[in-house]
Amino acid sequence: MLRLILRRLVVSIPTLIGVSIVAFSLIRMVPGDPVMLLLGERGASPEVYAEMQKNLGLDRPLLEQYLSFMGNALTGDLGVSIHSKRPVLEEFADRFPATVELGLFGMFWAVLLGIPIGLIAAVKRNTPLDYTVMGGALVGYSMPIFWWGLILILIFSVTLGWTPVSGRISVMYDIDPKTGFMIFDTWLSGEGWAGFKSAFSHLILPGIALGTIPLAAVARMTRSSLLEVLREDYIRTAKAKGLGAYGVVVVHALRNALIPIITVVGLMVGAVLTGAILTETIFSWPGIGKWLVNSVTARDYPVIQGGVLLISIVVISVNMVVDVLYQVVNPMMRGKA
């Protein structure tokens, strides 16, 4: 197990270097000058412009800027935001809990519904119900998040008025962040059920939009994995002994069929983080995704390159944990990774 972790750590180093190069290069290819955006439409004299460029370190060669960024990153310093003047790491820490809260809710309902849907489709294989369920999963997987999010807002917020359109909680509440998770902070701040209800109602639509693709992936993987397990000899033996359908499918087959789903859930973490960029923008959710989009608009170079690097570290770490869990629950894979 230790060898697996060390191997993953070694492989992650070139991955992170590649991500840092891409993030550093791409934002500089986007038209726009962060200094001119800071100066505004009125601009300034060439001397002031040159002074600001020097203060931001943008007057140095690109290679020198990149090496300086990576050198500081190794010491935990990801730079300072051009606009807020706050450390990038500090801004990331402020917004990351909001993205985690949204991502966990999206993954929760994706797994909660995806596994039963996949199970039903496998049991009712090649029936109209199977075709309907898998067709719906394919539509959910193919649907763009921004379009799905707008549809949800139109139906449930604008037409029915059941849920709020944007934000994390009503403006009536002034919540002091303690854990960073709004649904918990409402209780800790003494707002009780009313505050919790407001925070949860704000979480529903963006969570559904973000969790749709993982739900479809989990449902399809559950179906295919369960069908494969149902062909095993021990399942036929269980049926021959007179075990009922519940005992065969749920007790024996489903438990083994769930092993590959751990990998799918781990891979979906990356999809959730990238999907959060669109979801948070549509629902004005104050998380990492919206923070990065605003930073791209403002050409805030330190925030973009530092934020992307931190997200990559999170995704790599989660996948490493998933790999370890997969080895733990599946003894046949030990020593093969």
Short mmCIF file of C-alpha atoms in Angstrom, two decimals:
data_model
loop_
_atom_site.label_atom_id
_atom_site.label_comp_id
_atom_site.label_asym_id
_atom_site.label_seq_id
_atom_site.Cartn_x
_atom_site.Cartn_y
_atom_site.Cartn_z
CA MET A 1 0.00 0.00 0.00
CA LEU A 2 2.83 2.37 0.90
CA ARG A 3 4.46 1.59 -2.45
CA LEU A 4 1.22 2.53 -4.24
CA ILE A 5 1.02 5.87 -2.41
CA LEU A 6 4.67 6.68 -3.13
CA ARG A 7 4.20 5.76 -6.81
CA ARG A 8 1.16 8.04 -7.06
CA LEU A 9 3.09 10.88 -5.40
CA VAL A 10 5.96 10.52 -7.87
CA VAL A 11 3.57 10.46 -10.85
CA SER A 12 1.72 13.52 -9.54
CA ILE A 13 4.85 15.72 -9.68
CA PRO A 14 5.10 15.97 -13.51
CA THR A 15 1.30 16.25 -13.64
CA LEU A 16 1.34 19.30 -11.38
CA ILE A 17 4.23 20.84 -13.31
CA GLY A 18 2.30 20.35 -16.57
CA VAL A 19 -0.85 21.89 -15.06
CA SER A 20 1.11 24.87 -13.76
CA ILE A 21 2.66 25.49 -17.20
CA VAL A 22 -0.74 25.30 -18.93
CA ALA A 23 -2.42 27.58 -16.38
CA PHE A 24 0.46 30.08 -16.47
CA SER A 25 0.60 30.15 -20.28
CA LEU A 26 -3.09 30.12 -21.22
CA ILE A 27 -4.12 33.12 -19.13
CA ARG A 28 -1.31 35.16 -20.70
CA MET A 29 -2.56 34.23 -24.17
CA VAL A 30 -5.98 35.71 -23.38
CA PRO A 31 -6.26 39.26 -24.75
CA GLY A 32 -6.22 41.92 -22.06
CA ASP A 33 -3.73 43.62 -19.79
CA PRO A 34 -4.18 43.41 -16.00
CA VAL A 35 -2.41 46.74 -15.53
CA MET A 36 -4.72 48.52 -17.99
CA LEU A 37 -7.73 46.95 -16.25
CA LEU A 38 -6.46 48.31 -12.94
CA LEU A 39 -5.89 51.78 -14.40
CA GLY A 40 -9.38 51.89 -15.90
CA GLU A 41 -10.60 53.64 -18.99
CA ARG A 42 -8.79 56.89 -18.22
CA GLY A 43 -5.44 55.14 -18.29
CA ALA A 44 -2.26 56.73 -16.96
CA SER A 45 1.10 58.05 -18.08
CA PRO A 46 3.69 55.61 -19.46
CA GLU A 47 5.76 56.15 -16.31
CA VAL A 48 2.89 55.10 -14.02
CA TYR A 49 2.10 52.15 -16.26
CA ALA A 50 5.73 50.97 -16.17
CA GLU A 51 5.87 51.43 -12.40
CA MET A 52 2.76 49.29 -11.89
CA GLN A 53 4.09 46.60 -14.20
CA LYS A 54 7.30 46.52 -12.20
CA ASN A 55 5.45 46.34 -8.89
CA LEU A 56 3.41 43.38 -10.14
CA GLY A 57 6.47 41.67 -11.58
CA LEU A 58 4.99 41.66 -15.08
CA ASP A 59 7.95 43.45 -16.63
CA ARG A 60 10.18 40.40 -16.23
CA PRO A 61 10.63 37.67 -18.90
CA LEU A 62 7.92 34.99 -18.84
CA LEU A 63 10.34 32.21 -17.92
CA GLU A 64 11.59 34.22 -14.95
CA GLN A 65 7.99 34.91 -13.87
CA TYR A 66 7.13 31.19 -14.07
CA LEU A 67 10.21 30.04 -12.18
CA SER A 68 9.53 32.66 -9.51
CA PHE A 69 5.92 31.44 -9.22
CA MET A 70 6.93 27.79 -8.89
CA GLY A 71 9.75 28.59 -6.48
CA ASN A 72 7.39 30.49 -4.19
CA ALA A 73 4.72 27.78 -4.57
CA LEU A 74 7.15 25.20 -3.17
CA THR A 75 7.32 27.29 0.01
CA GLY A 76 3.52 27.61 0.19
CA ASP A 77 3.41 31.14 -1.23
CA LEU A 78 1.08 31.33 -4.26
CA GLY A 79 1.30 35.08 -4.57
CA VAL A 80 -1.09 37.95 -3.89
CA SER A 81 -4.24 38.80 -5.81
CA ILE A 82 -3.73 41.81 -8.07
CA HIS A 83 -7.16 43.20 -7.21
CA SER A 84 -7.94 42.25 -3.60
CA LYS A 85 -4.28 42.41 -2.45
CA ARG A 86 -4.94 39.31 -0.33
CA PRO A 87 -2.83 36.11 -0.47
CA VAL A 88 -4.19 33.64 -3.02
CA LEU A 89 -4.04 30.80 -0.49
CA GLU A 90 -6.16 32.81 1.95
CA GLU A 91 -8.80 33.60 -0.68
CA PHE A 92 -8.87 29.97 -1.76
CA ALA A 93 -9.38 28.81 1.84
CA ASP A 94 -12.29 31.26 2.26
CA ARG A 95 -14.15 29.98 -0.82
CA PHE A 96 -13.22 26.31 -0.90
CA PRO A 97 -15.77 25.21 1.77
CA ALA A 98 -18.61 26.64 -0.34
CA THR A 99 -17.50 24.55 -3.33
CA VAL A 100 -17.03 21.46 -1.16
CA GLU A 101 -20.51 21.90 0.33
CA LEU A 102 -22.04 22.17 -3.14
CA GLY A 103 -19.97 19.28 -4.52
CA LEU A 104 -20.80 16.97 -1.60
CA PHE A 105 -24.51 17.68 -1.97
CA GLY A 106 -24.32 17.02 -5.72
CA MET A 107 -22.42 13.75 -5.20
CA PHE A 108 -24.74 12.72 -2.35
CA TRP A 109 -27.90 12.82 -4.39
CA ALA A 110 -26.06 11.39 -7.43
CA VAL A 111 -25.04 8.27 -5.46
CA LEU A 112 -28.34 8.12 -3.56
CA LEU A 113 -30.37 7.93 -6.77
CA GLY A 114 -27.79 6.59 -9.22
CA ILE A 115 -27.30 3.20 -7.52
CA PRO A 116 -31.05 2.33 -7.23
CA ILE A 117 -31.65 3.51 -10.80
CA GLY A 118 -28.81 1.35 -12.10
CA LEU A 119 -30.03 -1.60 -10.03
CA ILE A 120 -33.57 -1.32 -11.42
CA ALA A 121 -32.25 -1.06 -14.98
CA ALA A 122 -30.11 -4.19 -14.49
CA VAL A 123 -32.92 -6.23 -12.95
CA LYS A 124 -35.36 -5.11 -15.69
CA ARG A 125 -32.78 -5.56 -18.46
CA ASN A 126 -34.02 -5.11 -22.06
CA THR A 127 -37.45 -3.95 -20.94
CA PRO A 128 -39.09 -0.58 -21.68
CA LEU A 129 -38.21 0.50 -18.12
CA ASP A 130 -34.53 -0.29 -18.74
CA TYR A 131 -34.51 1.63 -22.02
CA THR A 132 -36.28 4.59 -20.40
CA VAL A 133 -33.94 4.75 -17.42
CA MET A 134 -30.76 4.40 -19.47
CA GLY A 135 -32.04 6.84 -22.07
CA GLY A 136 -32.66 9.37 -19.30
CA ALA A 137 -29.16 8.73 -17.93
CA LEU A 138 -27.66 9.33 -21.38
CA VAL A 139 -29.58 12.59 -21.72
CA GLY A 140 -28.45 13.66 -18.25
CA TYR A 141 -24.83 12.84 -19.06
CA SER A 142 -24.93 14.71 -22.38
CA MET A 143 -26.79 17.79 -21.17
CA PRO A 144 -24.64 20.94 -20.74
CA ILE A 145 -24.66 22.10 -17.13
CA PHE A 146 -25.31 25.74 -17.96
CA TRP A 147 -28.38 24.84 -20.02
CA TRP A 148 -29.69 22.42 -17.38
CA GLY A 149 -29.14 25.03 -14.68
CA LEU A 150 -31.09 27.66 -16.60
CA ILE A 151 -33.95 25.19 -17.15
CA LEU A 152 -34.09 24.44 -13.42
CA ILE A 153 -34.16 28.15 -12.57
CA LEU A 154 -36.92 28.79 -15.11
CA ILE A 155 -39.13 25.97 -13.79
CA PHE A 156 -38.57 25.90 -10.03
CA SER A 157 -37.55 29.48 -9.25
CA VAL A 158 -39.23 31.71 -11.84
CA THR A 159 -42.39 29.71 -12.66
CA LEU A 160 -43.15 27.80 -9.43
CA GLY A 161 -41.29 30.04 -6.97
CA TRP A 162 -40.19 27.07 -4.86
CA THR A 163 -36.47 27.81 -4.60
CA PRO A 164 -34.22 30.89 -4.62
CA VAL A 165 -32.40 31.82 -7.81
CA SER A 166 -28.91 32.54 -6.48
CA GLY A 167 -26.61 32.86 -3.48
CA ARG A 168 -26.02 30.64 -0.43
CA ILE A 169 -28.60 32.11 1.97
CA SER A 170 -31.18 34.87 2.15
CA VAL A 171 -29.89 38.42 2.69
CA MET A 172 -32.01 38.47 5.88
CA TYR A 173 -29.37 36.39 7.63
CA ASP A 174 -25.89 37.54 8.61
CA ILE A 175 -24.07 34.29 9.29
CA ASP A 176 -20.68 34.28 10.98
CA PRO A 177 -18.67 31.58 9.16
CA LYS A 178 -17.35 28.98 11.59
CA THR A 179 -17.09 25.76 9.58
CA GLY A 180 -17.51 27.30 6.11
CA PHE A 181 -20.51 25.01 5.51
CA MET A 182 -23.56 27.24 5.51
CA ILE A 183 -26.06 24.57 6.54
CA PHE A 184 -24.02 23.95 9.72
CA ASP A 185 -23.11 27.58 10.36
CA THR A 186 -26.79 28.53 10.46
CA TRP A 187 -27.27 26.28 13.51
CA LEU A 188 -24.00 27.37 15.13
CA SER A 189 -24.99 31.02 14.66
CA GLY A 190 -28.30 30.46 16.44
CA GLU A 191 -30.54 30.96 13.39
CA GLY A 192 -32.11 27.54 13.92
CA TRP A 193 -34.55 25.91 11.54
CA ALA A 194 -35.39 29.07 9.59
CA GLY A 195 -31.75 29.72 8.78
CA PHE A 196 -31.11 26.08 7.91
CA LYS A 197 -34.17 26.01 5.64
CA SER A 198 -32.97 29.12 3.81
CA ALA A 199 -29.44 27.70 3.33
CA PHE A 200 -30.75 24.30 2.20
CA SER A 201 -33.24 25.81 -0.26
CA HIS A 202 -30.36 27.76 -1.86
CA LEU A 203 -28.38 24.50 -2.16
CA ILE A 204 -31.02 22.43 -3.97
CA LEU A 205 -30.94 23.72 -7.55
CA PRO A 206 -27.16 24.16 -7.96
CA GLY A 207 -26.66 20.78 -6.27
CA ILE A 208 -29.06 19.09 -8.69
CA ALA A 209 -27.44 20.78 -11.68
CA LEU A 210 -23.94 19.80 -10.54
CA GLY A 211 -24.90 16.23 -9.60
CA THR A 212 -26.72 15.31 -12.81
CA ILE A 213 -23.67 14.10 -14.76
CA PRO A 214 -22.28 12.06 -11.80
CA LEU A 215 -25.76 10.56 -11.29
CA ALA A 216 -25.91 9.40 -14.90
CA ALA A 217 -22.38 7.96 -14.68
CA VAL A 218 -23.10 6.11 -11.42
CA ALA A 219 -26.39 4.71 -12.79
CA ARG A 220 -24.78 3.41 -15.98
CA MET A 221 -21.80 1.92 -14.12
CA THR A 222 -24.09 0.26 -11.55
CA ARG A 223 -26.14 -1.35 -14.32
CA SER A 224 -23.16 -2.67 -16.31
CA SER A 225 -21.27 -3.83 -13.21
CA LEU A 226 -24.35 -5.55 -11.78
CA LEU A 227 -25.09 -7.34 -15.05
CA GLU A 228 -21.52 -8.65 -15.11
CA VAL A 229 -21.72 -9.92 -11.53
CA LEU A 230 -25.11 -11.58 -12.14
CA ARG A 231 -23.39 -13.86 -14.71
CA GLU A 232 -20.93 -15.21 -12.12
CA ASP A 233 -21.09 -18.84 -11.03
CA TYR A 234 -21.70 -18.07 -7.38
CA ILE A 235 -24.82 -16.11 -8.33
CA ARG A 236 -26.15 -19.11 -10.28
CA THR A 237 -25.36 -21.27 -7.26
CA ALA A 238 -27.29 -18.92 -4.99
CA LYS A 239 -30.28 -19.06 -7.32
CA ALA A 240 -30.06 -22.88 -7.49
CA LYS A 241 -30.23 -23.02 -3.69
CA GLY A 242 -33.55 -21.21 -3.86
CA LEU A 243 -32.38 -17.80 -2.63
CA GLY A 244 -34.92 -15.09 -3.41
CA ALA A 245 -34.41 -12.24 -5.85
CA TYR A 246 -33.69 -9.76 -3.04
CA GLY A 247 -31.03 -12.01 -1.53
CA VAL A 248 -29.38 -12.70 -4.88
CA VAL A 249 -29.33 -9.13 -6.20
CA VAL A 250 -28.99 -6.93 -3.13
CA VAL A 251 -27.11 -9.14 -0.67
CA HIS A 252 -24.72 -11.00 -3.00
CA ALA A 253 -24.49 -9.24 -6.38
CA LEU A 254 -24.81 -5.55 -5.50
CA ARG A 255 -22.10 -5.62 -2.85
CA ASN A 256 -19.50 -6.84 -5.37
CA ALA A 257 -20.89 -4.67 -8.15
CA LEU A 258 -20.29 -1.55 -6.06
CA ILE A 259 -16.49 -1.91 -6.18
CA PRO A 260 -16.01 -0.27 -9.63
CA ILE A 261 -18.39 2.50 -8.60
CA ILE A 262 -15.79 3.71 -6.09
CA THR A 263 -13.51 4.47 -9.03
CA VAL A 264 -16.31 6.26 -10.88
CA VAL A 265 -17.12 8.39 -7.85
CA GLY A 266 -13.44 9.31 -7.51
CA LEU A 267 -13.19 10.28 -11.17
CA MET A 268 -16.36 12.33 -10.84
CA VAL A 269 -14.69 14.56 -8.24
CA GLY A 270 -12.71 16.18 -11.04
CA ALA A 271 -15.88 16.55 -13.11
CA VAL A 272 -17.66 18.12 -10.13
CA LEU A 273 -14.89 20.68 -9.60
CA THR A 274 -14.81 21.64 -13.28
CA GLY A 275 -18.62 21.63 -13.42
CA ALA A 276 -18.67 23.91 -10.38
CA ILE A 277 -17.15 26.68 -12.51
CA LEU A 278 -20.30 26.86 -14.65
CA THR A 279 -22.75 26.00 -11.87
CA GLU A 280 -21.42 28.61 -9.45
CA THR A 281 -21.45 31.25 -12.16
CA ILE A 282 -25.07 30.53 -13.11
CA PHE A 283 -26.32 30.44 -9.50
CA SER A 284 -23.94 33.14 -8.16
CA TRP A 285 -22.56 30.61 -5.71
CA PRO A 286 -19.56 32.19 -3.93
CA GLY A 287 -17.16 29.28 -4.37
CA ILE A 288 -13.93 28.50 -6.19
CA GLY A 289 -15.56 28.31 -9.63
CA LYS A 290 -17.07 31.79 -9.51
CA TRP A 291 -13.85 33.12 -7.99
CA LEU A 292 -11.81 31.78 -10.93
CA VAL A 293 -14.25 33.07 -13.55
CA ASN A 294 -14.13 36.56 -12.00
CA SER A 295 -10.33 36.33 -11.92
CA VAL A 296 -10.16 35.43 -15.61
CA THR A 297 -12.33 38.45 -16.41
CA ALA A 298 -10.05 40.67 -14.33
CA ARG A 299 -6.85 39.00 -15.67
CA ASP A 300 -5.79 38.33 -12.08
CA TYR A 301 -2.80 36.16 -13.00
CA PRO A 302 -1.72 35.06 -9.48
CA VAL A 303 -5.27 33.93 -8.59
CA ILE A 304 -5.73 31.91 -11.77
CA GLN A 305 -2.39 30.11 -11.77
CA GLY A 306 -2.47 29.53 -8.01
CA GLY A 307 -6.16 28.51 -7.95
CA VAL A 308 -5.76 26.02 -10.79
CA LEU A 309 -2.70 24.52 -9.12
CA LEU A 310 -4.56 24.09 -5.83
CA ILE A 311 -7.57 22.49 -7.54
CA SER A 312 -5.21 20.07 -9.29
CA ILE A 313 -3.68 19.12 -5.95
CA VAL A 314 -7.16 18.46 -4.55
CA VAL A 315 -8.17 16.28 -7.52
CA ILE A 316 -4.92 14.29 -7.41
CA SER A 317 -5.25 13.80 -3.65
CA VAL A 318 -8.85 12.58 -3.93
CA ASN A 319 -7.94 10.15 -6.71
CA MET A 320 -5.07 8.84 -4.60
CA VAL A 321 -7.47 8.21 -1.72
CA VAL A 322 -9.85 6.44 -4.12
CA ASP A 323 -7.03 4.23 -5.38
CA VAL A 324 -6.17 3.23 -1.83
CA LEU A 325 -9.82 2.55 -0.98
CA TYR A 326 -10.17 0.45 -4.13
CA GLN A 327 -7.22 -1.68 -3.01
CA VAL A 328 -8.72 -2.04 0.45
CA VAL A 329 -12.19 -3.18 -0.68
CA ASN A 330 -10.91 -5.32 -3.56
CA PRO A 331 -8.18 -7.72 -2.38
CA MET A 332 -7.74 -9.04 -5.97
CA MET A 333 -6.25 -5.69 -7.00
CA ARG A 334 -3.61 -5.58 -4.27
CA GLY A 335 -0.15 -5.61 -5.72
CA LYS A 336 -1.40 -5.01 -9.27
CA ALA A 337 -1.51 -1.22 -9.24
#
